[in-house]
Tab-separated table of C-alpha atoms and ligand atoms in Angstrom:
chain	number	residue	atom	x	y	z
A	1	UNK	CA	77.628	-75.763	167.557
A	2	UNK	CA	81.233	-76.951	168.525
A	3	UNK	CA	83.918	-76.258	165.737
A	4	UNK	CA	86.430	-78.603	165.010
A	5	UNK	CA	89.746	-77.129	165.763
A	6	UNK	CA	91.257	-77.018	162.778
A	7	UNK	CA	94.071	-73.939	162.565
A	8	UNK	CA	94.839	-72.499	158.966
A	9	UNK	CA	98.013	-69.861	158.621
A	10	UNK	CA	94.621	-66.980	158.591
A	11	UNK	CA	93.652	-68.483	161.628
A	12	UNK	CA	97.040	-67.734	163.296
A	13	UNK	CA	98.148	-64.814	161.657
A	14	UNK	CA	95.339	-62.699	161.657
A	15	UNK	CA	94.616	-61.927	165.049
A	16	UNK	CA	98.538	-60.617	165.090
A	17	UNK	CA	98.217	-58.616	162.013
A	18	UNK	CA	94.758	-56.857	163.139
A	19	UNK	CA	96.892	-56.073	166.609
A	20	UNK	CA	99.771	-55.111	165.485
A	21	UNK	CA	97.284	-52.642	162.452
A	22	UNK	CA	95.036	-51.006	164.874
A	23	UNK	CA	97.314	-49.691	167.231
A	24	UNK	CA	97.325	-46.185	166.370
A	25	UNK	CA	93.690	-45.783	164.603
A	26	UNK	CA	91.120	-43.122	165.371
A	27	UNK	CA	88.802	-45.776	165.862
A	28	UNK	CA	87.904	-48.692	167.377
A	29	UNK	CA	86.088	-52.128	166.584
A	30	UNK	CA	84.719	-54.350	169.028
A	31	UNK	CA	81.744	-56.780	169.504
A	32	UNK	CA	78.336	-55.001	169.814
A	33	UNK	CA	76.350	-55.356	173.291
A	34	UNK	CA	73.196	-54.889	174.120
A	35	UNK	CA	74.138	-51.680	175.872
A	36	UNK	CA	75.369	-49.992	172.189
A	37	UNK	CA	71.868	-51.094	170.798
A	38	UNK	CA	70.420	-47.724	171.680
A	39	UNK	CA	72.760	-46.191	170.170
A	40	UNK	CA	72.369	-48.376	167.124
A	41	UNK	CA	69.002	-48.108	165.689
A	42	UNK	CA	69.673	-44.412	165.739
A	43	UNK	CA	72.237	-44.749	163.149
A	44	UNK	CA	69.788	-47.676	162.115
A	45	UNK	CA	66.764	-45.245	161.548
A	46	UNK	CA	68.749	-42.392	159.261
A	47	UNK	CA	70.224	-45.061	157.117
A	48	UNK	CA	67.617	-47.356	156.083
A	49	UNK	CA	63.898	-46.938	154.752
A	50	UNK	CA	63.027	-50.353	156.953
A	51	UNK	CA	64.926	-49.851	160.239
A	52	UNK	CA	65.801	-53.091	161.809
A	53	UNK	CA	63.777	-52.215	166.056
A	54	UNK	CA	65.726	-52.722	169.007
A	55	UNK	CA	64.571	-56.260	169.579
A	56	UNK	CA	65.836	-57.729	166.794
A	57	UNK	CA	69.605	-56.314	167.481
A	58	UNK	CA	68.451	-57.242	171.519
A	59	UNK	CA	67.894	-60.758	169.572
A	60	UNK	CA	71.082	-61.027	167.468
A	61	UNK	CA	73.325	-60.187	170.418
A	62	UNK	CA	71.750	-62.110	173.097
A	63	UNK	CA	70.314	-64.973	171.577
A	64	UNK	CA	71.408	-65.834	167.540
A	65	UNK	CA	74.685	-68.303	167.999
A	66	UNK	CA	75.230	-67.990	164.286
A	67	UNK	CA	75.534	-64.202	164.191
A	68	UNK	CA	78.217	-61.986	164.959
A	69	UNK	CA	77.973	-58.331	165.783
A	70	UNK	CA	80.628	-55.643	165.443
A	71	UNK	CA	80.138	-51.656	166.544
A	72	UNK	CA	82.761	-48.814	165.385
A	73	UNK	CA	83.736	-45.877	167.837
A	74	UNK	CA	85.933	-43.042	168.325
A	75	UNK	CA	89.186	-44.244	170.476
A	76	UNK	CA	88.951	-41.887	173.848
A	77	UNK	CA	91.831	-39.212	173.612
A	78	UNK	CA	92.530	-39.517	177.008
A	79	UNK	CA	92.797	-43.463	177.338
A	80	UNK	CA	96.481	-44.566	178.308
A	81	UNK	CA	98.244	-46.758	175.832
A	82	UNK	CA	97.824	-49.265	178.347
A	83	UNK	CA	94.178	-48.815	178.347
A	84	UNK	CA	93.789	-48.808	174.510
A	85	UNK	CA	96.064	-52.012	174.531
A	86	UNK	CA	94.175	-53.880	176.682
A	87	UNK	CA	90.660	-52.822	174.978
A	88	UNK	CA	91.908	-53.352	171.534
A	89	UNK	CA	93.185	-57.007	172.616
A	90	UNK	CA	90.598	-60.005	170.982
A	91	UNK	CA	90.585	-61.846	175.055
A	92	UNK	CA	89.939	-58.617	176.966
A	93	UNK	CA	86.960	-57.844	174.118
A	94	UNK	CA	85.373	-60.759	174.245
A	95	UNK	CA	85.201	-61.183	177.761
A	96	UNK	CA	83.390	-57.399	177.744
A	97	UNK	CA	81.245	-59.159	175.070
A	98	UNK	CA	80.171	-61.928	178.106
A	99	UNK	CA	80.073	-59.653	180.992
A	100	UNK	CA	78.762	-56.656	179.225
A	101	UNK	CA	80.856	-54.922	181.602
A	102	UNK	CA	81.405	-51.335	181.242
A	103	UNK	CA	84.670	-49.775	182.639
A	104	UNK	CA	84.495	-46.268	181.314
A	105	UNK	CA	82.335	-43.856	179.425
A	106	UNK	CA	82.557	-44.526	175.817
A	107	UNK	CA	82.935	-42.639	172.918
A	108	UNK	CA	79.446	-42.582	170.555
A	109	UNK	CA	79.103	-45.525	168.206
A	110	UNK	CA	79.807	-44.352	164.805
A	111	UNK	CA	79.238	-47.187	162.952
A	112	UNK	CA	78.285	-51.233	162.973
A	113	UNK	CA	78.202	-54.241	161.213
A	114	UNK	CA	76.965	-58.031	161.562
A	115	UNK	CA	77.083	-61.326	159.992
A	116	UNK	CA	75.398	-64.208	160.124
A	117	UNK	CA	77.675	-67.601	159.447
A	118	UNK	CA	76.519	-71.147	158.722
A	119	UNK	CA	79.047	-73.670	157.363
A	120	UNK	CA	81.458	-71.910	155.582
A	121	UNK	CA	79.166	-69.280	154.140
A	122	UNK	CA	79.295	-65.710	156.265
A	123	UNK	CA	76.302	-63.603	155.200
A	124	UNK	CA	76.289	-59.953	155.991
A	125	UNK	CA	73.303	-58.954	157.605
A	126	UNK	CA	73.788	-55.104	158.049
A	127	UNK	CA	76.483	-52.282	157.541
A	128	UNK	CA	76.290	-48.823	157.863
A	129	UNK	CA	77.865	-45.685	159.065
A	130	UNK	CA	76.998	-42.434	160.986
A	131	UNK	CA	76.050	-39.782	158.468
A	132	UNK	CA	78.399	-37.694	160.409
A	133	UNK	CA	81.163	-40.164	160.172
A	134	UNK	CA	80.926	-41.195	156.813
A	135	UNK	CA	83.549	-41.685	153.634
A	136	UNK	CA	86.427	-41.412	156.436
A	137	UNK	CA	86.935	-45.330	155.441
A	138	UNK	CA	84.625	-46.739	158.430
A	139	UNK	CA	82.104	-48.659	155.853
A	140	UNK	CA	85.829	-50.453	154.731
A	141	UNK	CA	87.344	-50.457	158.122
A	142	UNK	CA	83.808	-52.428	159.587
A	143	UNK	CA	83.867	-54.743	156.249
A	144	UNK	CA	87.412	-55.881	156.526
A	145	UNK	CA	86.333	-56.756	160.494
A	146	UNK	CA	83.841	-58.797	159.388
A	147	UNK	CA	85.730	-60.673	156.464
A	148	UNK	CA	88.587	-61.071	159.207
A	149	UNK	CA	86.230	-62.114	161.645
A	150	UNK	CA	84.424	-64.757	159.295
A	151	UNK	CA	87.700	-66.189	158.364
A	152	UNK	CA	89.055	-67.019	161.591
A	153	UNK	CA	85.422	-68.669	161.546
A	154	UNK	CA	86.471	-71.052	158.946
A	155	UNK	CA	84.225	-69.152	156.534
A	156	UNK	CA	85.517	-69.669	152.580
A	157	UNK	CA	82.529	-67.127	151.005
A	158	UNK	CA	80.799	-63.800	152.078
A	159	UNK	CA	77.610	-62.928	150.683
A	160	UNK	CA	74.881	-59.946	150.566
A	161	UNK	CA	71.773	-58.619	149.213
A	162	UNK	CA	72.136	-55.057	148.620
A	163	UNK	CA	69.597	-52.272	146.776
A	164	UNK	CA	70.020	-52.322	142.831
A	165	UNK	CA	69.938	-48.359	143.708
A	166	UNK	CA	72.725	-48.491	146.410
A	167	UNK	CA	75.954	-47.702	144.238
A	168	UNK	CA	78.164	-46.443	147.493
A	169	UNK	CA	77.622	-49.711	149.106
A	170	UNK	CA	78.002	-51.646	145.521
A	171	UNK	CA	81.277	-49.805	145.191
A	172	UNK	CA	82.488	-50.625	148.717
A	173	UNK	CA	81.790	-54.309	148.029
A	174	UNK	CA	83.364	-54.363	145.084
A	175	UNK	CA	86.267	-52.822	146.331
A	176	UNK	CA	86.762	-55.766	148.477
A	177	UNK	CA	85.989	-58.320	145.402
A	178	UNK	CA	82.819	-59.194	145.954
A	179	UNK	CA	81.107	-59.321	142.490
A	180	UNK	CA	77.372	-59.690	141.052
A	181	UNK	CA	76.265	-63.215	141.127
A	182	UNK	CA	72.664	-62.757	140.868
A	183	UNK	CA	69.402	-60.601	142.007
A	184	UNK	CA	65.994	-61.358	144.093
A	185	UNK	CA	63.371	-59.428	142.223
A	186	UNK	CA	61.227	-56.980	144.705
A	187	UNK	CA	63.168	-58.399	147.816
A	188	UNK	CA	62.682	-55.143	149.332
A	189	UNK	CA	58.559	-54.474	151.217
A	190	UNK	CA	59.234	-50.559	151.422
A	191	UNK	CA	59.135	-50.187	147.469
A	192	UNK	CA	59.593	-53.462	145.946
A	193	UNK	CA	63.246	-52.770	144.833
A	194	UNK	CA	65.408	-55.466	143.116
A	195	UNK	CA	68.519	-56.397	145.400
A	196	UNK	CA	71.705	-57.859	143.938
A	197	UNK	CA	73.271	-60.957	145.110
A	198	UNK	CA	76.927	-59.804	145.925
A	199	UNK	CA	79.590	-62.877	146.884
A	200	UNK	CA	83.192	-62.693	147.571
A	201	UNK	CA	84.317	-66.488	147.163
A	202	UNK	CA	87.282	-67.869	148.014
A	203	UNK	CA	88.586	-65.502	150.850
A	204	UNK	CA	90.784	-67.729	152.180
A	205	UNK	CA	92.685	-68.194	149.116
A	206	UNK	CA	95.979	-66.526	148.497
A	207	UNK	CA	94.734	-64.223	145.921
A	208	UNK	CA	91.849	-62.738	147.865
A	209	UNK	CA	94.688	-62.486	150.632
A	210	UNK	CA	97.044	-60.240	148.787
A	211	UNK	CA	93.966	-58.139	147.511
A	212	UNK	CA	92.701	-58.183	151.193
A	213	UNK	CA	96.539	-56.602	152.461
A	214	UNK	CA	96.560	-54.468	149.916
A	215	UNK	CA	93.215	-52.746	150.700
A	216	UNK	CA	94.016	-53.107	154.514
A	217	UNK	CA	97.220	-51.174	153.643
A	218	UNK	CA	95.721	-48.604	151.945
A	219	UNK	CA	93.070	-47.856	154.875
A	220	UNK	CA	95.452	-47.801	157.405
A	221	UNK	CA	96.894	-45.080	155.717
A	222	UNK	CA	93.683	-43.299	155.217
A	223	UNK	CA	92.352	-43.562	158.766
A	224	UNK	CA	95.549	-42.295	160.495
A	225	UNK	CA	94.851	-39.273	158.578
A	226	UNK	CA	91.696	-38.684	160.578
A	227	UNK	CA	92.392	-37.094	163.509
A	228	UNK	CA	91.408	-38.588	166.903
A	229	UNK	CA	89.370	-35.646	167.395
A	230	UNK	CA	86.845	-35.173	164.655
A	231	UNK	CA	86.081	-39.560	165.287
A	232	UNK	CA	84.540	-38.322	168.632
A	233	UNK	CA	82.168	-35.726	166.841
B	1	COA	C1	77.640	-47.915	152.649
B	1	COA	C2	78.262	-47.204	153.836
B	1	COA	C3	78.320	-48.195	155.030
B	1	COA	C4	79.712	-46.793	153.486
B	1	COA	O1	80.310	-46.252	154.653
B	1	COA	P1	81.489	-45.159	154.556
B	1	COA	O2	82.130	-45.091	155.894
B	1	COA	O3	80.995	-43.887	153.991
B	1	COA	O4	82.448	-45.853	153.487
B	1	COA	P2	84.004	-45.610	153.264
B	1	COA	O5	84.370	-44.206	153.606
B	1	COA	O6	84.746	-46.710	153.919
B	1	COA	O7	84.076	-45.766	151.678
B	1	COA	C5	84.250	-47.041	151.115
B	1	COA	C6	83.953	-47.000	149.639
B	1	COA	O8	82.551	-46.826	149.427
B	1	COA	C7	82.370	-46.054	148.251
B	1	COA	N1	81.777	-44.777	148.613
B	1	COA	C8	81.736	-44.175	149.811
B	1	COA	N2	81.035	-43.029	149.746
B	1	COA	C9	80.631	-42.923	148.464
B	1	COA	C10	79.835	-41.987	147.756
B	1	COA	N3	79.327	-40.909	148.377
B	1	COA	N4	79.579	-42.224	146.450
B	1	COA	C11	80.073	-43.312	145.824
B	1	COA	N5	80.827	-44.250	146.445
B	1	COA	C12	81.102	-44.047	147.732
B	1	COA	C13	83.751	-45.829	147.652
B	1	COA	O9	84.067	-46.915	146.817
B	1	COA	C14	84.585	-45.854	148.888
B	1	COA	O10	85.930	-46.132	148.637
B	1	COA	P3	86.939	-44.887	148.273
B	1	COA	O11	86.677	-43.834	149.302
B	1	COA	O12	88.287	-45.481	148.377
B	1	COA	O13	86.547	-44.436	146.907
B	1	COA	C15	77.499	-45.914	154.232
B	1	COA	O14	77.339	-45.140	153.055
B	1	COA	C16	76.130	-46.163	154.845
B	1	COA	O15	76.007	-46.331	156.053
B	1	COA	N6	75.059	-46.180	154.032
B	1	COA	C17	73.678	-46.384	154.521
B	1	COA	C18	73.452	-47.818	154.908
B	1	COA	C19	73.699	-48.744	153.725
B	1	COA	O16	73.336	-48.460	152.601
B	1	COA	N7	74.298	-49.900	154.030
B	1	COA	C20	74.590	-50.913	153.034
B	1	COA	C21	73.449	-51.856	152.952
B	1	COA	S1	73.739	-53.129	151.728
């Protein structure tokens, strides 16, 4: 569906601020393709009791307008600066998003997260991290993507369902101001488990913005601390 242009200071800013961030990060975002997909549902099948199969990522990427698919990875040691500039720039991604073209080997996908939006409601679809790779600030690093993401989509709320049992992914939510706004009673087939309604509203307003620095601060920090080589393990 054509968008209205209709530019908001997030709409400008933001791509310059996540540029300017990500420069010197062991890791990289950018869109998923159907090549990663394999890669994926691996990460898929040791994180979830219900694995999503192949064809409904092959689905997402090639085929759902409304969604919008993000995979983590370790940044290659030996790229040149020139080489991580041009992959970490939002044109030069999303044309490798169209093409699916694939200009070097790439480090393993560590991580990945989606979205669907409609209106100005982003939903979250999936999240998750490598085992491996995990509580290095990834899970925060793929969220904050995906909030960015949704607001330069004109999105105002993010939503979730997430498992009444799932208190690392509660806590990472909640971390980011989402908050409890209600449940769906034995949402989940495998056992029936209760999952939680999480929202953040509002994340275009100046409040959520200064919380949203302020955590994007803070991880910056954290992830320079990794170092490039252990995000390629
Ligand atoms: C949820 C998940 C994506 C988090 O990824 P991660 O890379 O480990 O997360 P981060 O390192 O960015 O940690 C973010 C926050 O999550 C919480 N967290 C992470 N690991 C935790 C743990 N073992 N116990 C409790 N809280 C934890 C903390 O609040 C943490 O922030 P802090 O480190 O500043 O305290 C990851 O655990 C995962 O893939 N789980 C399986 C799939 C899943 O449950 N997805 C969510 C579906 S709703």
């Amino acid at each position: 569906m054509w968008r209205a242009w209709n530019p908001s200071i997030y709409t400008i800013l933001l791509p310059v601020i996540e540029f300017m961030d990500r420069q010197d990060l062991p890791y990289v975002v950018e869109p998923m393709r159907v090549q990663d997909i394999a890669e994926v549902v691996e990460i898929e099948r040791v994180s979830f009791p219900s694995p999503w199969p192949p064809r409904a990522y092959r689905y997402e990427v090639n085929q759902n307008r409304l969604a919008h698919y993000f995979v983590a990875r370790g940044r290659s040691p030996e790229a040149s600066e020139e080489e991580a500039e041009e992959r970490d720039s939002g044109l030069m991604q999303w044309m490798q998003h169209w093409t699916h073209g694939t200009k070097t080997q790439r480090p393993s996908v560590v991580g990945y997260c989606g979205f669907w939006i409609a209106a100005d409601e982003a939903h979250i679809s999936t999240i998750a991290v490598d085992p491996k790779h995990r509580a290095h600030g990834l899970g925060q690093l793929l969220l904050v993507t995906a909030i960015e993401r949704a607001i330069q989509l004109n999105a105002r709320l993010m939503s979730l369902e997430v498992r009444v049992s799932n208190f690392t992914a509660q806590s990472l939510y909640h971390k980011y101001g989402f908050k409890v706004v209600g449940s769906r009673p034995r949402y989940y087939s495998d056992n029936r488990e209760d999952a939680l309604i999480m929202t953040a509203d509002h994340i275009t307003s100046a409040p959520y913005q200064r919380l949203l620095q302020k955590r994007r601060t803070q991880l910056i920090q954290r992830l320079r601390r990794v170092p490039i080589a252990a995000s390629q393990e």
